Amino acid sequence: MASTDKPADPEYKSSSTPAPAGVDYFHFDVILRFLLFAASLVAVVVMVTGNQTEGFRPAKFRYSPAFVYFVAAFSVSGLYSIITILASLFVIKNPGLKTKYLLHFVLLDALILGIIASATGTAGGVAYVGLKGNNHVAWHKICNVYDKFCRHIGGSVAVALFGSIVTVLLIWLSAYSIHSRVPK
């Protein structure tokens, strides 16, 4: 006599194994946070050391509020990256805290991204006016006179753009890590 029992469908089969905890990306997180620290440090140092005097007129970063904001924002970013590097290393040693820290990292990284992206855009806008000038409002270009200063500003803004990209990668990494921990 044939059995009326249907074979168990593997799709609906209950499993006693728990859902995977997700892949651990905290080592990559530490590397990216170190890159953010390096980018912040280099951007600040290059901006601050970009002094040049032509005749009796000096060009210094502190003469422009945009450049002062840039230095302040990337100083905060550098300090933040040191703190989060230490936090990431702490989480590697204490794996039970990963999900909690990931959520905090996403939120704080987004805040830092907003700060450094606005500072980069502000400094880049002022640097562009220094490079090209603006005839409509009678702002003359200065990079033909203060070439060393402008090279420092341009280099600093380029490194800052790299730091912004690294911060976007940190946000994506944390969001993906949280997503991979959610049971499906």
Short mmCIF file of C-alpha atoms in Angstrom, two decimals:
data_model
loop_
_atom_site.label_atom_id
_atom_site.label_comp_id
_atom_site.label_asym_id
_atom_site.label_seq_id
_atom_site.Cartn_x
_atom_site.Cartn_y
_atom_site.Cartn_z
CA MET A 1 0.00 0.00 0.00
CA ALA A 2 1.26 3.42 -0.94
CA SER A 3 1.90 6.02 1.66
CA THR A 4 -0.10 9.22 1.54
CA ASP A 5 2.74 11.18 3.08
CA LYS A 6 4.28 13.71 0.72
CA PRO A 7 8.02 14.12 0.65
CA ALA A 8 9.16 17.13 2.61
CA ASP A 9 9.79 20.16 0.45
CA PRO A 10 13.26 21.49 1.26
CA GLU A 11 12.03 25.06 0.88
CA TYR A 12 9.55 24.66 3.74
CA LYS A 13 11.71 22.41 5.85
CA SER A 14 12.42 23.95 9.23
CA SER A 15 16.02 24.13 10.18
CA SER A 16 17.47 23.95 13.63
CA THR A 17 20.52 25.97 12.58
CA PRO A 18 20.35 29.67 13.36
CA ALA A 19 20.48 32.33 10.68
CA PRO A 20 24.00 33.30 9.67
CA ALA A 21 25.46 36.18 11.64
CA GLY A 22 26.77 37.85 8.51
CA VAL A 23 30.24 38.26 7.18
CA ASP A 24 32.71 40.09 9.40
CA TYR A 25 34.01 43.19 7.62
CA PHE A 26 35.50 44.89 10.69
CA HIS A 27 39.08 44.32 9.54
CA PHE A 28 38.30 46.11 6.28
CA ASP A 29 36.49 48.77 8.34
CA VAL A 30 39.69 49.44 10.31
CA ILE A 31 41.66 49.83 7.07
CA LEU A 32 39.13 52.30 5.65
CA ARG A 33 39.07 54.26 8.90
CA PHE A 34 42.86 54.45 8.84
CA LEU A 35 42.65 55.76 5.25
CA LEU A 36 40.16 58.40 6.44
CA PHE A 37 42.58 59.41 9.19
CA ALA A 38 45.47 59.62 6.72
CA ALA A 39 43.41 61.65 4.23
CA SER A 40 42.24 64.02 6.97
CA LEU A 41 45.74 64.50 8.30
CA VAL A 42 47.28 65.08 4.88
CA ALA A 43 44.49 67.47 3.84
CA VAL A 44 44.97 69.56 6.99
CA VAL A 45 48.79 69.58 6.82
CA VAL A 46 48.88 70.50 3.13
CA MET A 47 46.30 73.27 3.64
CA VAL A 48 48.04 74.74 6.69
CA THR A 49 51.51 74.69 5.12
CA GLY A 50 50.40 76.43 1.93
CA ASN A 51 51.70 79.90 2.78
CA GLN A 52 53.20 82.18 0.16
CA THR A 53 54.23 85.83 0.14
CA GLU A 54 54.53 87.88 -3.04
CA GLY A 55 55.79 91.40 -2.50
CA PHE A 56 54.32 92.42 0.83
CA ARG A 57 51.09 90.46 0.48
CA PRO A 58 50.97 87.04 2.12
CA ALA A 59 48.49 84.32 1.18
CA LYS A 60 47.56 82.06 4.09
CA PHE A 61 44.71 79.63 4.68
CA ARG A 62 43.53 81.57 7.73
CA TYR A 63 42.67 84.61 5.57
CA SER A 64 39.74 82.71 4.08
CA PRO A 65 36.80 81.54 6.24
CA ALA A 66 36.22 78.70 3.76
CA PHE A 67 39.73 77.37 4.30
CA VAL A 68 39.48 77.77 8.08
CA TYR A 69 36.22 75.77 8.00
CA PHE A 70 37.99 73.16 5.86
CA VAL A 71 40.81 72.78 8.39
CA ALA A 72 38.35 72.60 11.30
CA ALA A 73 36.15 70.02 9.54
CA PHE A 74 39.04 67.75 8.63
CA SER A 75 40.56 68.10 12.09
CA VAL A 76 37.25 66.82 13.48
CA SER A 77 37.26 64.05 10.86
CA GLY A 78 40.77 63.00 11.85
CA LEU A 79 39.86 62.87 15.54
CA TYR A 80 36.67 60.96 14.72
CA SER A 81 38.60 58.42 12.66
CA ILE A 82 41.03 57.79 15.53
CA ILE A 83 38.14 57.21 17.94
CA THR A 84 36.34 54.89 15.51
CA ILE A 85 39.53 52.95 14.73
CA LEU A 86 39.81 52.21 18.43
CA ALA A 87 36.10 51.33 18.58
CA SER A 88 36.46 48.97 15.60
CA LEU A 89 39.42 47.25 17.23
CA PHE A 90 37.37 46.92 20.42
CA VAL A 91 34.52 45.34 18.46
CA ILE A 92 36.90 42.87 16.82
CA LYS A 93 37.89 41.74 20.34
CA ASN A 94 34.22 41.68 21.53
CA PRO A 95 32.14 40.27 18.65
CA GLY A 96 28.86 40.44 20.57
CA LEU A 97 28.75 44.22 20.10
CA LYS A 98 29.07 44.27 16.31
CA THR A 99 25.48 45.04 15.32
CA LYS A 100 25.13 47.82 17.89
CA TYR A 101 28.37 49.48 16.77
CA LEU A 102 27.48 49.11 13.10
CA LEU A 103 24.31 51.14 13.58
CA HIS A 104 26.23 53.86 15.42
CA PHE A 105 28.91 53.85 12.72
CA VAL A 106 26.37 54.33 9.92
CA LEU A 107 24.80 57.32 11.64
CA LEU A 108 28.03 58.99 12.72
CA ASP A 109 29.78 58.30 9.41
CA ALA A 110 26.88 59.97 7.59
CA LEU A 111 27.24 63.01 9.85
CA ILE A 112 31.00 63.20 9.23
CA LEU A 113 30.43 62.77 5.49
CA GLY A 114 28.09 65.76 5.50
CA ILE A 115 30.64 67.87 7.35
CA ILE A 116 33.64 66.98 5.21
CA ALA A 117 31.74 67.07 1.93
CA SER A 118 30.47 70.58 2.68
CA ALA A 119 33.96 71.70 3.72
CA THR A 120 35.48 70.20 0.56
CA GLY A 121 32.88 71.88 -1.62
CA THR A 122 33.34 75.21 0.12
CA ALA A 123 37.13 75.14 -0.16
CA GLY A 124 36.91 73.88 -3.74
CA GLY A 125 34.58 76.73 -4.70
CA VAL A 126 36.88 79.36 -3.25
CA ALA A 127 39.90 77.67 -4.85
CA TYR A 128 38.15 77.69 -8.23
CA VAL A 129 37.49 81.42 -7.96
CA GLY A 130 41.16 81.89 -7.07
CA LEU A 131 42.15 79.87 -10.13
CA LYS A 132 39.74 81.32 -12.71
CA GLY A 133 38.44 84.53 -11.15
CA ASN A 134 34.95 85.89 -11.80
CA ASN A 135 34.74 88.86 -14.14
CA HIS A 136 31.04 89.44 -13.43
CA VAL A 137 31.73 90.51 -9.85
CA ALA A 138 35.28 91.80 -10.46
CA TRP A 139 37.03 89.01 -8.54
CA HIS A 140 40.46 88.58 -10.03
CA LYS A 141 42.25 85.29 -10.25
CA ILE A 142 45.17 84.99 -7.88
CA CYS A 143 46.69 81.64 -8.77
CA ASN A 144 48.83 83.25 -11.46
CA VAL A 145 50.53 85.20 -8.64
CA TYR A 146 50.28 82.76 -5.70
CA ASP A 147 51.04 79.56 -7.58
CA LYS A 148 52.57 77.63 -4.65
CA PHE A 149 49.66 78.53 -2.39
CA CYS A 150 47.14 77.45 -5.02
CA ARG A 151 48.92 74.14 -5.59
CA HIS A 152 48.67 73.45 -1.85
CA ILE A 153 44.98 74.31 -1.84
CA GLY A 154 44.32 72.14 -4.91
CA GLY A 155 46.24 69.20 -3.46
CA SER A 156 44.44 69.52 -0.15
CA VAL A 157 41.03 69.58 -1.84
CA ALA A 158 41.96 66.53 -3.95
CA VAL A 159 42.97 64.56 -0.85
CA ALA A 160 39.75 65.73 0.82
CA LEU A 161 37.72 64.31 -2.07
CA PHE A 162 39.47 60.99 -1.52
CA GLY A 163 38.52 61.20 2.18
CA SER A 164 34.90 61.82 1.23
CA ILE A 165 34.90 58.75 -1.02
CA VAL A 166 36.41 56.66 1.78
CA THR A 167 33.63 57.85 4.10
CA VAL A 168 30.99 56.84 1.54
CA LEU A 169 32.63 53.39 1.40
CA LEU A 170 32.51 53.19 5.21
CA ILE A 171 28.78 53.95 5.18
CA TRP A 172 28.15 51.34 2.48
CA LEU A 173 30.22 48.76 4.33
CA SER A 174 28.39 49.31 7.61
CA ALA A 175 24.98 49.30 5.93
CA TYR A 176 25.80 46.11 4.04
CA SER A 177 27.09 44.49 7.22
CA ILE A 178 23.85 45.34 9.01
CA HIS A 179 21.84 44.06 6.03
CA SER A 180 23.76 40.77 5.97
CA ARG A 181 22.93 40.22 9.67
CA VAL A 182 19.19 40.51 9.15
CA PRO A 183 17.62 37.05 8.94
CA LYS A 184 15.93 36.39 5.65
#
